[in-house]
XYZ file of C-alpha atoms in Angstrom:
383
model
C -49.439 -15.362 28.764
C -46.728 -14.226 31.062
C -46.091 -10.730 32.358
C -42.683 -9.786 31.960
C -40.307 -8.204 34.522
C -37.537 -6.454 32.395
C -33.941 -5.102 33.124
C -32.803 -1.771 32.405
C -29.393 -1.166 31.198
C -27.699 1.888 32.683
C -25.324 2.731 29.503
C -23.796 6.119 29.873
C -25.487 7.530 26.785
C -29.015 6.873 28.102
C -31.567 9.590 29.218
C -32.179 9.885 32.828
C -35.756 10.621 32.277
C -37.261 9.298 29.340
C -37.909 5.627 30.426
C -39.142 6.623 33.800
C -41.517 9.122 32.348
C -42.842 6.451 30.252
C -43.165 3.961 32.932
C -44.559 6.509 35.402
C -41.761 6.013 37.736
C -39.251 8.266 39.652
C -36.030 9.124 37.764
C -33.075 7.726 39.859
C -30.669 10.320 38.597
C -28.735 7.715 36.674
C -28.847 6.942 32.743
C -31.553 4.629 31.848
C -30.520 3.550 28.220
C -32.438 0.439 27.207
C -35.157 -1.824 28.728
C -34.686 -5.379 27.340
C -37.647 -7.608 26.543
C -36.852 -11.313 25.583
C -34.408 -14.195 26.132
C -31.136 -12.698 25.636
C -28.565 -14.240 28.168
C -27.243 -11.001 29.073
C -30.303 -9.704 30.616
C -33.361 -12.221 30.203
C -37.008 -11.078 31.061
C -38.259 -12.670 34.108
C -41.530 -14.325 34.553
C -43.568 -16.165 37.435
C -42.120 -19.427 35.732
C -38.501 -18.388 36.043
C -36.536 -16.223 33.412
C -37.675 -16.403 29.849
C -34.488 -18.220 28.831
C -35.463 -20.920 31.434
C -38.970 -21.152 30.173
C -38.031 -21.681 26.466
C -35.386 -24.130 27.413
C -37.661 -26.223 29.240
C -40.172 -26.721 26.351
C -38.832 -24.788 23.200
C -41.573 -26.426 20.746
C -44.330 -25.598 23.168
C -43.247 -21.906 23.748
C -41.807 -21.066 20.332
C -43.830 -23.453 18.167
C -42.522 -26.165 15.899
C -42.094 -23.897 12.774
C -40.035 -21.416 14.758
C -37.761 -24.029 16.252
C -37.368 -25.544 12.897
C -36.294 -22.334 11.338
C -34.328 -20.507 14.094
C -33.490 -23.271 16.512
C -34.660 -23.590 20.269
C -34.337 -19.994 21.220
C -36.219 -16.684 20.739
C -34.667 -15.161 17.678
C -35.284 -11.623 18.521
C -34.642 -9.035 21.341
C -37.284 -6.203 21.778
C -36.170 -2.985 23.547
C -37.257 0.225 24.599
C -34.156 2.710 23.750
C -33.923 6.092 25.324
C -30.969 8.059 23.869
C -29.788 11.190 25.699
C -26.557 11.469 23.914
C -25.070 9.912 20.756
C -24.448 6.261 20.635
C -21.483 4.778 18.815
C -21.229 4.921 15.016
C -21.480 1.251 14.071
C -22.449 -1.354 11.471
C -23.427 -4.870 11.695
C -22.142 -8.006 9.719
C -24.579 -10.155 7.402
C -24.886 -13.710 8.451
C -22.087 -15.081 6.340
C -19.534 -12.388 7.580
C -20.707 -13.171 11.260
C -20.209 -16.779 10.827
C -16.793 -16.312 9.103
C -15.688 -13.767 11.796
C -16.932 -15.880 14.906
C -15.256 -19.035 13.341
C -11.924 -16.971 12.699
C -11.909 -15.400 16.436
C -12.702 -18.903 18.035
C -9.875 -20.429 15.937
C -7.569 -17.674 16.934
C -8.510 -18.291 20.638
C -9.534 -14.687 21.207
C -11.750 -14.703 24.573
C -15.394 -14.055 23.990
C -15.426 -11.243 26.618
C -12.135 -9.792 25.259
C -12.339 -5.892 24.652
C -10.837 -6.386 21.184
C -13.454 -9.291 20.106
C -15.690 -8.302 17.253
C -17.835 -11.384 17.137
C -19.500 -12.472 20.280
C -21.665 -15.075 18.391
C -22.122 -16.525 14.750
C -25.450 -14.384 13.955
C -26.241 -11.132 12.145
C -27.960 -8.199 13.762
C -30.423 -6.443 11.479
C -32.602 -4.009 13.496
C -35.490 -1.658 13.299
C -36.103 1.447 15.421
C -39.490 2.882 15.613
C -40.102 6.500 17.255
C -42.214 6.947 20.272
C -40.955 10.672 20.515
C -39.055 12.716 17.708
C -35.861 10.591 17.294
C -32.713 11.871 15.559
C -30.187 9.599 13.906
C -27.609 9.040 11.122
C -28.095 6.349 8.695
C -26.418 5.245 5.498
C -23.773 7.360 3.376
C -24.871 10.724 1.812
C -24.334 11.360 -1.775
C -20.466 12.189 -1.682
C -20.865 15.594 -3.397
C -23.354 16.637 -0.711
C -20.971 15.342 2.159
C -17.802 17.217 0.356
C -20.119 20.371 0.504
C -20.930 20.151 4.017
C -17.271 19.618 5.100
C -16.022 22.241 2.617
C -18.303 24.914 4.128
C -16.616 24.510 7.677
C -13.672 26.255 6.233
C -11.225 23.989 7.884
C -7.849 23.536 5.895
C -7.131 19.948 7.025
C -10.421 18.732 5.793
C -9.608 19.953 2.210
C -8.120 16.563 1.277
C -11.345 14.729 2.065
C -13.207 17.065 0.164
C -11.169 16.438 -2.915
C -11.396 12.696 -2.485
C -15.171 12.981 -2.117
C -15.348 14.402 -5.671
C -13.391 11.354 -7.188
C -15.245 8.392 -9.086
C -16.482 5.740 -8.465
C -18.546 6.949 -5.415
C -18.028 3.711 -3.432
C -14.172 4.068 -3.720
C -14.238 7.729 -2.711
C -16.334 6.891 0.467
C -14.022 3.980 1.226
C -11.002 6.000 0.686
C -12.263 8.875 3.002
C -13.493 6.770 5.774
C -10.197 4.859 5.757
C -8.387 8.115 5.948
C -10.180 9.462 8.784
C -10.081 6.468 10.979
C -6.375 6.168 10.249
C -5.292 9.593 10.607
C -2.598 10.636 13.298
C -4.811 10.841 16.548
C -3.291 14.209 17.579
C -3.898 15.798 14.237
C -7.293 14.335 13.962
C -8.173 15.829 17.447
C -7.136 19.300 16.435
C -9.178 18.806 13.028
C -12.119 17.749 15.219
C -11.812 20.752 17.624
C -11.834 23.209 14.499
C -14.731 21.523 12.993
C -16.750 21.497 16.144
C -16.063 25.261 16.416
C -17.186 25.864 12.960
C -20.413 23.689 13.407
C -21.269 25.576 16.665
C -20.578 29.183 14.838
C -22.779 28.078 11.832
C -25.675 26.206 13.635
C -28.550 25.131 11.730
C -27.687 21.835 10.096
C -24.257 21.796 11.647
C -25.815 22.077 15.206
C -25.940 18.160 15.645
C -22.408 17.780 14.712
C -21.471 20.349 17.255
C -23.472 18.348 19.912
C -21.598 15.133 18.899
C -18.358 16.709 19.265
C -19.316 18.008 22.694
C -19.860 14.352 23.777
C -16.941 12.896 21.846
C -14.150 15.573 21.870
C -11.340 14.681 19.358
C -13.050 11.517 18.186
C -12.711 10.999 14.511
C -16.203 9.763 14.419
C -17.260 13.358 14.637
C -16.102 13.874 10.875
C -17.139 10.339 9.760
C -20.637 11.232 10.960
C -20.868 13.988 8.540
C -20.582 11.435 5.815
C -23.812 10.019 6.633
C -27.659 11.113 6.333
C -29.194 12.930 9.102
C -32.732 11.710 9.704
C -35.389 12.757 12.133
C -38.163 10.386 12.708
C -41.666 11.441 13.802
C -43.674 9.253 16.251
C -44.668 6.103 14.556
C -42.037 6.490 11.941
C -39.044 3.774 11.684
C -35.675 2.996 10.226
C -34.653 -0.539 9.143
C -30.897 -0.950 9.544
C -29.719 -3.924 7.269
C -26.148 -5.221 7.214
C -23.192 -2.886 6.442
C -25.173 0.191 6.795
C -23.365 2.713 8.932
C -25.552 4.297 11.577
C -25.953 5.971 14.969
C -28.860 6.996 17.196
C -28.405 10.565 18.483
C -31.662 11.517 20.553
C -34.897 10.254 21.427
C -37.249 7.452 22.626
C -38.067 4.515 20.595
C -38.953 0.742 20.240
C -36.133 -1.286 18.843
C -36.157 -4.833 17.630
C -33.408 -6.644 16.357
C -31.997 -10.277 15.654
C -30.622 -11.824 18.919
C -26.931 -10.982 18.357
C -24.212 -8.770 20.065
C -22.065 -8.266 16.844
C -21.101 -4.670 16.342
C -18.286 -3.235 14.426
C -17.645 0.434 15.683
C -16.497 3.306 13.474
C -16.130 6.085 16.123
C -17.873 7.931 18.735
C -16.810 5.324 21.428
C -13.926 4.742 23.723
C -14.237 0.962 22.683
C -12.104 -0.787 20.148
C -12.215 0.020 16.684
C -11.020 -2.640 14.269
C -10.510 -0.564 11.059
C -9.530 -3.533 8.692
C -12.412 -5.540 9.817
C -14.771 -2.578 9.654
C -13.664 -1.830 6.098
C -14.565 -5.356 5.252
C -18.323 -4.995 6.631
C -19.261 -1.570 5.382
C -21.274 -1.154 2.294
C -19.749 1.964 0.757
C -23.165 2.915 -1.238
C -24.836 6.274 -1.084
C -28.342 5.503 -0.080
C -31.598 7.308 1.165
C -32.259 6.407 4.846
C -35.716 4.882 3.796
C -38.085 6.015 6.339
C -40.638 3.284 7.122
C -44.343 3.985 7.865
C -46.510 0.982 9.026
C -48.863 -0.457 6.419
C -52.364 -0.970 7.562
C -54.317 -4.322 7.280
C -58.048 -4.660 7.601
C -57.933 -6.121 10.940
C -56.217 -2.896 12.283
C -52.766 -4.204 12.536
C -50.024 -1.771 11.038
C -46.910 -3.719 10.076
C -43.386 -2.421 9.711
C -42.318 -4.480 6.738
C -38.618 -5.613 6.559
C -36.945 -8.083 4.429
C -35.879 -10.538 7.325
C -37.710 -13.233 9.220
C -36.190 -13.157 12.747
C -38.455 -10.456 13.732
C -41.799 -8.902 12.625
C -42.759 -5.669 14.294
C -46.379 -4.225 14.392
C -48.671 -1.925 16.353
C -52.245 -1.555 17.035
C -53.894 1.702 17.830
C -56.860 0.760 20.078
C -59.256 3.683 19.818
C -61.951 2.706 22.265
C -62.459 0.364 25.297
C -64.704 -2.621 24.480
C -63.641 -3.738 21.073
C -61.395 -6.651 21.189
C -58.615 -8.218 18.826
C -57.550 -11.629 18.605
C -53.737 -11.702 18.244
C -53.413 -15.464 18.436
C -50.640 -16.576 16.413
C -48.740 -19.902 15.806
C -45.373 -18.128 16.562
C -44.130 -16.613 19.860
C -45.026 -13.045 20.702
C -44.184 -10.220 22.952
C -46.826 -7.423 23.324
C -45.616 -4.169 24.600
C -47.956 -1.298 25.748
C -46.709 2.262 24.511
C -49.537 4.319 25.480
C -52.846 4.309 27.324
C -54.174 1.068 29.066
C -54.468 -2.302 27.081
C -55.823 -5.390 28.282
C -53.962 -8.512 27.212
C -55.589 -11.566 28.515
C -55.672 -11.275 32.068
C -53.093 -8.710 32.313
C -53.652 -4.873 32.445
C -50.713 -3.037 30.530
C -49.718 0.466 31.097
C -47.013 2.154 29.071
C -43.805 0.290 29.052
C -45.275 -2.837 30.471
C -45.184 -6.306 28.454
C -46.274 -9.749 28.109
C -44.923 -12.823 26.519
C -47.335 -14.930 24.610
C -46.288 -18.658 23.807
C -46.981 -20.007 20.325
C -50.637 -20.763 19.761
C -51.599 -19.271 23.084
C -55.023 -17.368 23.000
C -54.141 -13.643 22.874
C -57.097 -11.138 23.044
C -56.493 -7.569 23.498
C -58.768 -4.523 24.182
C -58.666 -1.164 25.693
C -57.565 2.248 24.468
C -53.973 2.884 23.644
C -51.082 1.853 21.381
C -49.663 -1.861 21.506
C -46.739 -3.212 19.838
C -46.575 -6.908 18.688
C -43.090 -8.456 18.319
C -43.057 -11.998 16.726
C -41.163 -13.832 13.870
C -41.838 -14.890 10.217
C -41.996 -18.812 10.253
């Protein structure tokens, strides 16, 4: 069992205080957006045996187990994060596995450098993800019913939004949503900037359900993603609740602290709320234009105290243990690799005492006994 030393990424949208508060450290004054736990080559966790990439590369079957290597190859197939949003993240979608393979192969064939700003596919993998709230957590997830979106836009009283309102009343619903999102993202930039400014002023005046969009516009003035965001469901997670974000589902995180787990991929197609490249034709190929409920997940408890967040994919499996009292031990030994993350209290994992934000890597089959009082998240795979 290896204690992990993890990198914190200073993305501009990150909270300056949430991760330091969790860790019990002093804020630096700079944003601290994500703490990465895993073997992603961009920022692998460090152990006494080297980086987690080096540890796994040296003996993949020993560290990951034969079943995981046979199913996913000789690498850890998930990345675990603590995510602290102090401002809205970009509005985005992720491809499914087939789309990722096709897109990656196409860009490789065309010689697009992997670090080019306009590159869409950094790898050939999909990127399903799950966010579990540690505090109240605000986000956008999936398309609203088009008529509800039309009502939201219409009540702003902005004349330049009327064509979108009319389109959202058309049928079928998927075609209406596609046409409106296409129109928003391909509109004249100067005209859209004026529309966003008028819409932001109306959102500020109306407040209530419109307040989040005024805040989004404050961070991204003139960005067409402000209007696109109003097509999506707004959701507020309570601590312990989660969202699963599958392929093609547009989403954005707005504010809060959470534990995020995802397939080990960098593939993102952006829809707005970003200065980065937006490839509209490719985006429209990936987005699933289907109204849907956000589908808030609550963990399903098992007799041994494990609370599992059920998802339809195998690259990751997230669960938690709420340990009510010191002294009672749980055996978490498993034939697949694990990362154990303390989120509250103090948890003893093997020989390591974990306080909030601290984590360990447990190789496949390694004895993993935990005890203490607190909340422990367990990340592993289904193999």
